[in-house]
Amino acid sequence: MSASKDTPPPLPEPLRVAVADSHTHLDMQAGTVEEGLARAASVGVATVVQVGCDVKGSHWAAETAAAYDNVHAAVALHPNEAPRIVLGDPDGWSRQGARPGGGQAALDEALAEIDALAALDHVKAVGETGLDYFRTGPEGMAAQELSFRAHIEIAKRRGKALVIHDRDAHADVLRILREEGAPERTVFHCYSGDADMARECAAAGYYMSFAGTVTFKNAQPLRDALAAAPAELVLVETDAPYLTPAPYRGRPNAPYLIPLTVRAMAAVRGIDEDAMATAIAANTARAFGY
């Protein structure tokens, strides 16, 4: 009998070398934070970066990182959040529910809150920010781009890493990073480009974080990108509760499933899993400055 799509996958074989989940959303996962962290630690996932997508979620990320030594926070307005703040969200698609547009003033106010959170010690990054042409139509692009540029400025001024969300927008994301001047530490979360883009990111010194998507059957271009990326710029993440690695695609994701992705990455790069985990652990600490 096959497990229901709501059934959490079983615990994988533990990693021998501890790693970090560079991008997760504990606030969207079932169970308590303590349970999630304990399960992760039991399989060698010792550290997580909790990522905010809106003002409320960013406050939660900062508070959670303050409460747990092995949680670091990233704070931002997600690329899809900025247009909702400016233009309104009549469908209530985001977790805030339906809301009217607040215009530029509302976006400025939200960005000021993100800036204040970014000043905190346990907030290690500004993100996830960037561009998303999949869900935001042309009418929202101006707000999205303005928000992205503002987050780049905050990250540089606060000396924090920048975490990029890039969906169907590779060329524009890379162009804006060039125009603004990227922060010293820039991470492409859930890297989705090809090998050519990986070489471009490598030349700029950008980190590339690979999610469960690297295990998907149709993801050969992504595996080619992973093979092309320099060992010192590769990270791993869950983006949980989304993007659960094979063979559990479609079921709830959580940090404890990182070993599945680490093993798939090691296989792509033709190295053993301990070497892969050792590189990932060092890279994540360097990227996020912990």
mmCIF file of C-alpha atoms in Angstrom:
data_model
loop_
_atom_site.group_PDB
_atom_site.id
_atom_site.type_symbol
_atom_site.label_atom_id
_atom_site.label_comp_id
_atom_site.label_asym_id
_atom_site.label_seq_id
_atom_site.Cartn_x
_atom_site.Cartn_y
_atom_site.Cartn_z
ATOM 1 C CA MET A 1 0.000 0.000 0.000
ATOM 2 C CA SER A 2 1.480 3.361 -0.950
ATOM 3 C CA ALA A 3 1.761 6.028 1.740
ATOM 4 C CA SER A 4 -0.638 8.964 1.579
ATOM 5 C CA LYS A 5 0.790 12.205 0.216
ATOM 6 C CA ASP A 6 0.394 13.727 3.695
ATOM 7 C CA THR A 7 2.533 11.027 5.341
ATOM 8 C CA PRO A 8 5.990 12.343 6.260
ATOM 9 C CA PRO A 9 8.774 10.278 4.642
ATOM 10 C CA PRO A 10 10.852 8.028 6.939
ATOM 11 C CA LEU A 11 14.134 9.150 8.515
ATOM 12 C CA PRO A 12 17.031 8.548 6.113
ATOM 13 C CA GLU A 13 20.326 6.940 7.071
ATOM 14 C CA PRO A 14 22.242 9.617 9.062
ATOM 15 C CA LEU A 15 25.125 11.543 7.508
ATOM 16 C CA ARG A 16 28.481 10.945 9.187
ATOM 17 C CA VAL A 17 29.528 14.576 8.650
ATOM 18 C CA ALA A 18 27.028 17.178 9.901
ATOM 19 C CA VAL A 19 25.652 19.730 7.429
ATOM 20 C CA ALA A 20 23.320 22.738 7.394
ATOM 21 C CA ASP A 21 19.993 23.162 5.627
ATOM 22 C CA SER A 22 20.666 26.563 4.030
ATOM 23 C CA HIS A 23 17.001 27.396 3.373
ATOM 24 C CA THR A 24 13.913 26.168 5.196
ATOM 25 C CA HIS A 25 10.512 27.404 6.363
ATOM 26 C CA LEU A 26 9.933 25.834 9.800
ATOM 27 C CA ASP A 27 6.825 28.010 10.248
ATOM 28 C CA MET A 28 5.128 26.169 7.357
ATOM 29 C CA GLN A 29 5.984 22.650 8.585
ATOM 30 C CA ALA A 30 3.922 20.353 10.798
ATOM 31 C CA GLY A 31 4.959 19.789 14.427
ATOM 32 C CA THR A 32 6.959 22.029 16.749
ATOM 33 C CA VAL A 33 10.284 23.686 16.007
ATOM 34 C CA GLU A 34 11.887 21.483 18.692
ATOM 35 C CA GLU A 35 10.629 18.307 17.010
ATOM 36 C CA GLY A 36 11.819 19.459 13.587
ATOM 37 C CA LEU A 37 15.277 20.377 14.859
ATOM 38 C CA ALA A 38 15.615 17.126 16.857
ATOM 39 C CA ARG A 39 14.687 14.996 13.829
ATOM 40 C CA ALA A 40 17.161 16.928 11.691
ATOM 41 C CA ALA A 41 19.957 16.608 14.258
ATOM 42 C CA SER A 42 19.341 12.848 14.537
ATOM 43 C CA VAL A 43 20.420 12.412 10.876
ATOM 44 C CA GLY A 44 23.310 14.894 10.869
ATOM 45 C CA VAL A 45 21.550 18.122 9.902
ATOM 46 C CA ALA A 46 22.932 20.250 12.722
ATOM 47 C CA THR A 47 22.033 23.766 11.574
ATOM 48 C CA VAL A 48 19.191 25.418 9.664
ATOM 49 C CA VAL A 49 18.653 28.821 8.086
ATOM 50 C CA GLN A 50 15.050 29.884 8.693
ATOM 51 C CA VAL A 51 13.852 32.174 5.904
ATOM 52 C CA GLY A 52 11.199 34.886 6.153
ATOM 53 C CA CYS A 53 8.974 35.776 3.179
ATOM 54 C CA ASP A 54 7.033 38.728 4.596
ATOM 55 C CA VAL A 55 7.183 41.114 7.575
ATOM 56 C CA LYS A 56 5.399 38.735 9.946
ATOM 57 C CA GLY A 57 7.430 35.697 8.856
ATOM 58 C CA SER A 58 10.671 37.661 9.096
ATOM 59 C CA HIS A 59 9.891 38.667 12.699
ATOM 60 C CA TRP A 60 9.177 34.993 13.437
ATOM 61 C CA ALA A 61 12.473 33.940 11.820
ATOM 62 C CA ALA A 62 14.424 36.463 13.897
ATOM 63 C CA GLU A 63 12.690 35.403 17.139
ATOM 64 C CA THR A 64 13.256 31.703 16.404
ATOM 65 C CA ALA A 65 16.942 32.275 15.635
ATOM 66 C CA ALA A 66 17.273 34.210 18.901
ATOM 67 C CA ALA A 67 15.771 31.249 20.790
ATOM 68 C CA TYR A 68 17.836 28.416 19.217
ATOM 69 C CA ASP A 69 21.620 28.373 18.772
ATOM 70 C CA ASN A 70 21.428 26.147 15.693
ATOM 71 C CA VAL A 71 18.881 28.327 13.839
ATOM 72 C CA HIS A 72 19.997 31.363 11.828
ATOM 73 C CA ALA A 73 17.546 33.806 10.296
ATOM 74 C CA ALA A 74 17.120 35.398 6.883
ATOM 75 C CA VAL A 75 14.595 38.250 6.611
ATOM 76 C CA ALA A 76 12.921 39.726 3.529
ATOM 77 C CA LEU A 77 9.844 40.395 1.477
ATOM 78 C CA HIS A 78 9.531 37.542 -1.034
ATOM 79 C CA PRO A 79 9.450 38.764 -4.659
ATOM 80 C CA ASN A 80 5.742 37.911 -4.830
ATOM 81 C CA GLU A 81 5.048 39.782 -1.586
ATOM 82 C CA ALA A 82 6.218 43.222 -2.800
ATOM 83 C CA PRO A 83 3.537 43.566 -5.533
ATOM 84 C CA ARG A 84 0.879 42.372 -3.074
ATOM 85 C CA ILE A 85 1.859 45.117 -0.629
ATOM 86 C CA VAL A 86 1.773 47.797 -3.334
ATOM 87 C CA LEU A 87 -1.159 46.629 -5.479
ATOM 88 C CA GLY A 88 -3.176 44.592 -2.980
ATOM 89 C CA ASP A 89 -4.022 40.898 -2.769
ATOM 90 C CA PRO A 90 -7.774 40.526 -3.406
ATOM 91 C CA ASP A 91 -7.543 36.713 -3.596
ATOM 92 C CA GLY A 92 -5.779 36.450 -0.250
ATOM 93 C CA TRP A 93 -3.261 34.130 -1.905
ATOM 94 C CA SER A 94 -0.565 34.758 0.717
ATOM 95 C CA ARG A 95 -0.875 33.832 4.374
ATOM 96 C CA GLN A 96 -1.976 37.392 5.227
ATOM 97 C CA GLY A 97 -5.379 36.878 3.622
ATOM 98 C CA ALA A 98 -7.072 39.395 1.334
ATOM 99 C CA ARG A 99 -5.803 42.966 1.643
ATOM 100 C CA PRO A 100 -6.031 46.255 -0.231
ATOM 101 C CA GLY A 101 -3.056 47.826 -1.968
ATOM 102 C CA GLY A 102 -1.005 50.224 0.135
ATOM 103 C CA GLY A 103 1.055 51.787 -2.636
ATOM 104 C CA GLN A 104 4.705 52.794 -2.416
ATOM 105 C CA ALA A 105 4.316 54.074 1.171
ATOM 106 C CA ALA A 106 3.332 50.607 2.405
ATOM 107 C CA LEU A 107 6.303 49.021 0.617
ATOM 108 C CA ASP A 108 8.685 51.601 2.136
ATOM 109 C CA GLU A 109 7.276 50.857 5.591
ATOM 110 C CA ALA A 110 7.692 47.096 5.134
ATOM 111 C CA LEU A 111 11.261 47.533 3.852
ATOM 112 C CA ALA A 112 12.088 49.682 6.900
ATOM 113 C CA GLU A 113 10.971 46.787 9.145
ATOM 114 C CA ILE A 114 13.154 44.343 7.199
ATOM 115 C CA ASP A 115 16.093 46.750 7.509
ATOM 116 C CA ALA A 116 15.646 46.959 11.296
ATOM 117 C CA LEU A 117 15.533 43.150 11.592
ATOM 118 C CA ALA A 118 18.621 42.829 9.362
ATOM 119 C CA ALA A 119 20.605 44.764 11.973
ATOM 120 C CA LEU A 120 20.175 41.957 14.552
ATOM 121 C CA ASP A 121 23.159 39.659 15.229
ATOM 122 C CA HIS A 122 21.258 36.395 14.812
ATOM 123 C CA VAL A 123 19.865 37.534 11.459
ATOM 124 C CA LYS A 124 22.585 36.341 9.082
ATOM 125 C CA ALA A 125 21.005 37.143 5.735
ATOM 126 C CA VAL A 126 18.612 39.338 3.788
ATOM 127 C CA GLY A 127 16.352 37.102 1.710
ATOM 128 C CA GLU A 128 14.608 35.545 0.050
ATOM 129 C CA THR A 129 14.473 38.392 -2.421
ATOM 130 C CA GLY A 130 14.853 38.574 -6.187
ATOM 131 C CA LEU A 131 12.476 38.188 -9.126
ATOM 132 C CA ASP A 132 9.655 35.761 -9.825
ATOM 133 C CA TYR A 133 8.120 35.962 -13.285
ATOM 134 C CA PHE A 134 6.155 32.758 -12.730
ATOM 135 C CA ARG A 135 3.566 34.159 -10.344
ATOM 136 C CA THR A 136 3.863 37.935 -10.758
ATOM 137 C CA GLY A 137 2.551 39.424 -13.995
ATOM 138 C CA PRO A 138 3.875 42.526 -15.798
ATOM 139 C CA GLU A 139 1.822 44.875 -13.592
ATOM 140 C CA GLY A 140 3.772 43.755 -10.507
ATOM 141 C CA MET A 141 7.272 43.813 -11.970
ATOM 142 C CA ALA A 142 8.127 47.399 -11.059
ATOM 143 C CA ALA A 143 7.337 46.809 -7.367
ATOM 144 C CA GLN A 144 9.246 43.545 -7.446
ATOM 145 C CA GLU A 145 12.365 45.080 -8.978
ATOM 146 C CA LEU A 146 12.298 48.079 -6.656
ATOM 147 C CA SER A 147 12.012 45.760 -3.669
ATOM 148 C CA PHE A 148 14.899 43.574 -4.927
ATOM 149 C CA ARG A 149 17.182 46.597 -5.350
ATOM 150 C CA ALA A 150 16.263 47.818 -1.848
ATOM 151 C CA HIS A 151 17.098 44.398 -0.328
ATOM 152 C CA ILE A 152 20.506 44.398 -2.068
ATOM 153 C CA GLU A 153 21.228 47.791 -0.521
ATOM 154 C CA ILE A 154 20.137 46.596 2.954
ATOM 155 C CA ALA A 155 22.315 43.468 2.738
ATOM 156 C CA LYS A 156 25.382 45.512 1.766
ATOM 157 C CA ARG A 157 24.812 48.202 4.396
ATOM 158 C CA ARG A 158 24.193 45.633 7.152
ATOM 159 C CA GLY A 159 27.049 43.361 6.038
ATOM 160 C CA LYS A 160 24.742 40.361 5.608
ATOM 161 C CA ALA A 161 24.479 37.610 3.008
ATOM 162 C CA LEU A 162 21.890 38.054 0.244
ATOM 163 C CA VAL A 163 19.553 35.124 -0.509
ATOM 164 C CA ILE A 164 18.157 35.159 -4.042
ATOM 165 C CA HIS A 165 14.816 33.763 -5.216
ATOM 166 C CA ASP A 166 15.061 33.520 -9.013
ATOM 167 C CA ARG A 167 12.140 31.967 -10.841
ATOM 168 C CA ASP A 168 11.997 32.268 -14.640
ATOM 169 C CA ALA A 169 14.069 35.460 -14.346
ATOM 170 C CA HIS A 170 17.750 34.444 -14.644
ATOM 171 C CA ALA A 171 18.962 37.198 -16.989
ATOM 172 C CA ASP A 172 17.247 40.034 -15.105
ATOM 173 C CA VAL A 173 18.414 38.795 -11.689
ATOM 174 C CA LEU A 174 22.036 38.619 -12.884
ATOM 175 C CA ARG A 175 21.722 42.041 -14.565
ATOM 176 C CA ILE A 176 20.346 43.749 -11.439
ATOM 177 C CA LEU A 177 23.083 42.193 -9.280
ATOM 178 C CA ARG A 178 25.645 43.621 -11.715
ATOM 179 C CA GLU A 179 23.972 47.054 -11.790
ATOM 180 C CA GLU A 180 23.650 47.359 -8.007
ATOM 181 C CA GLY A 181 26.879 45.539 -7.136
ATOM 182 C CA ALA A 182 26.176 42.276 -5.304
ATOM 183 C CA PRO A 183 26.964 41.901 -1.600
ATOM 184 C CA GLU A 184 30.181 40.046 -0.766
ATOM 185 C CA ARG A 185 28.147 36.893 -0.024
ATOM 186 C CA THR A 186 25.267 36.112 -2.402
ATOM 187 C CA VAL A 187 23.363 32.809 -2.424
ATOM 188 C CA PHE A 188 21.116 31.567 -5.236
ATOM 189 C CA HIS A 189 18.507 29.622 -3.258
ATOM 190 C CA CYS A 190 16.990 26.591 -4.990
ATOM 191 C CA TYR A 191 19.388 27.121 -7.865
ATOM 192 C CA SER A 192 17.472 26.529 -11.108
ATOM 193 C CA GLY A 193 19.835 27.660 -13.860
ATOM 194 C CA ASP A 194 21.843 25.561 -16.296
ATOM 195 C CA ALA A 195 25.583 24.830 -16.459
ATOM 196 C CA ASP A 196 26.314 28.053 -18.390
ATOM 197 C CA MET A 197 24.618 30.115 -15.696
ATOM 198 C CA ALA A 198 26.508 28.141 -13.027
ATOM 199 C CA ARG A 199 29.769 29.205 -14.668
ATOM 200 C CA GLU A 200 28.553 32.819 -14.714
ATOM 201 C CA CYS A 201 27.608 32.641 -11.012
ATOM 202 C CA ALA A 202 30.965 31.038 -10.213
ATOM 203 C CA ALA A 203 32.842 33.831 -11.991
ATOM 204 C CA ALA A 204 30.981 36.348 -9.792
ATOM 205 C CA GLY A 205 31.600 34.281 -6.634
ATOM 206 C CA TYR A 206 27.914 33.550 -6.020
ATOM 207 C CA TYR A 207 26.961 30.498 -3.965
ATOM 208 C CA MET A 208 24.531 27.999 -5.497
ATOM 209 C CA SER A 209 22.204 26.122 -3.153
ATOM 210 C CA PHE A 210 20.703 22.896 -4.493
ATOM 211 C CA ALA A 211 17.329 21.580 -3.335
ATOM 212 C CA GLY A 212 15.459 18.279 -3.757
ATOM 213 C CA THR A 213 14.841 19.278 -7.392
ATOM 214 C CA VAL A 214 18.330 17.931 -8.199
ATOM 215 C CA THR A 215 16.923 14.409 -7.567
ATOM 216 C CA PHE A 216 13.977 14.818 -9.980
ATOM 217 C CA LYS A 217 14.056 12.648 -13.131
ATOM 218 C CA ASN A 218 13.596 15.572 -15.525
ATOM 219 C CA ALA A 219 16.324 17.700 -13.893
ATOM 220 C CA GLN A 220 19.385 16.729 -15.947
ATOM 221 C CA PRO A 221 20.267 20.403 -16.783
ATOM 222 C CA LEU A 222 20.322 21.062 -13.015
ATOM 223 C CA ARG A 223 22.635 18.089 -12.418
ATOM 224 C CA ASP A 224 24.878 19.416 -15.202
ATOM 225 C CA ALA A 225 24.940 22.777 -13.392
ATOM 226 C CA LEU A 226 25.877 21.071 -10.110
ATOM 227 C CA ALA A 227 28.699 19.229 -11.901
ATOM 228 C CA ALA A 228 29.945 22.562 -13.314
ATOM 229 C CA ALA A 229 29.791 24.513 -10.030
ATOM 230 C CA PRO A 230 33.036 24.927 -8.039
ATOM 231 C CA ALA A 231 33.155 22.755 -4.891
ATOM 232 C CA GLU A 232 33.581 25.813 -2.644
ATOM 233 C CA LEU A 233 30.361 27.498 -3.858
ATOM 234 C CA VAL A 234 27.861 24.632 -3.420
ATOM 235 C CA LEU A 235 25.225 24.527 -0.648
ATOM 236 C CA VAL A 236 22.255 22.249 0.072
ATOM 237 C CA GLU A 237 18.726 23.124 1.188
ATOM 238 C CA THR A 238 15.228 21.739 1.543
ATOM 239 C CA ASP A 239 13.004 24.807 0.934
ATOM 240 C CA ALA A 240 10.725 22.688 3.122
ATOM 241 C CA PRO A 241 7.823 22.022 3.155
ATOM 242 C CA TYR A 242 8.278 22.181 -0.649
ATOM 243 C CA LEU A 243 10.496 20.334 -3.176
ATOM 244 C CA THR A 244 10.747 17.003 -1.351
ATOM 245 C CA PRO A 245 13.532 14.880 -2.870
ATOM 246 C CA ALA A 246 12.867 11.636 -4.744
ATOM 247 C CA PRO A 247 11.554 9.064 -4.031
ATOM 248 C CA TYR A 248 9.186 11.095 -1.793
ATOM 249 C CA ARG A 249 8.298 13.896 -4.231
ATOM 250 C CA GLY A 250 4.860 15.329 -3.395
ATOM 251 C CA ARG A 251 5.053 14.458 0.310
ATOM 252 C CA PRO A 252 5.921 16.989 3.059
ATOM 253 C CA ASN A 253 9.551 18.061 3.123
ATOM 254 C CA ALA A 254 11.567 18.902 6.260
ATOM 255 C CA PRO A 255 15.235 19.482 7.174
ATOM 256 C CA TYR A 256 15.704 15.818 8.192
ATOM 257 C CA LEU A 257 15.486 14.823 4.496
ATOM 258 C CA ILE A 258 18.684 16.728 3.579
ATOM 259 C CA PRO A 259 20.782 13.493 3.554
ATOM 260 C CA LEU A 260 18.848 12.293 0.472
ATOM 261 C CA THR A 261 19.839 15.397 -1.466
ATOM 262 C CA VAL A 262 23.435 15.360 -0.181
ATOM 263 C CA ARG A 263 23.821 11.756 -1.418
ATOM 264 C CA ALA A 264 22.357 12.621 -4.815
ATOM 265 C CA MET A 265 24.729 15.605 -5.069
ATOM 266 C CA ALA A 266 27.741 13.453 -4.157
ATOM 267 C CA ALA A 267 26.775 10.995 -6.896
ATOM 268 C CA VAL A 268 26.492 13.798 -9.492
ATOM 269 C CA ARG A 269 29.925 15.134 -8.537
ATOM 270 C CA GLY A 270 31.486 11.677 -8.335
ATOM 271 C CA ILE A 271 32.721 12.055 -4.746
ATOM 272 C CA ASP A 272 31.848 10.252 -1.527
ATOM 273 C CA GLU A 273 29.107 11.636 0.693
ATOM 274 C CA ASP A 274 31.516 12.575 3.528
ATOM 275 C CA ALA A 275 33.542 14.768 1.158
ATOM 276 C CA MET A 276 30.325 16.344 -0.151
ATOM 277 C CA ALA A 277 29.021 16.989 3.381
ATOM 278 C CA THR A 278 32.370 18.416 4.540
ATOM 279 C CA ALA A 279 32.404 20.915 1.665
ATOM 280 C CA ILE A 280 28.751 21.879 2.186
ATOM 281 C CA ALA A 281 29.221 22.440 5.942
ATOM 282 C CA ALA A 282 32.212 24.753 5.414
ATOM 283 C CA ASN A 283 30.574 26.609 2.515
ATOM 284 C CA THR A 284 27.325 27.286 4.422
ATOM 285 C CA ALA A 285 29.149 28.663 7.462
ATOM 286 C CA ARG A 286 31.220 30.910 5.183
ATOM 287 C CA ALA A 287 28.236 32.050 3.100
ATOM 288 C CA PHE A 288 26.125 33.003 6.127
ATOM 289 C CA GLY A 289 28.955 34.144 8.399
ATOM 290 C CA TYR A 290 28.315 31.915 11.435
#
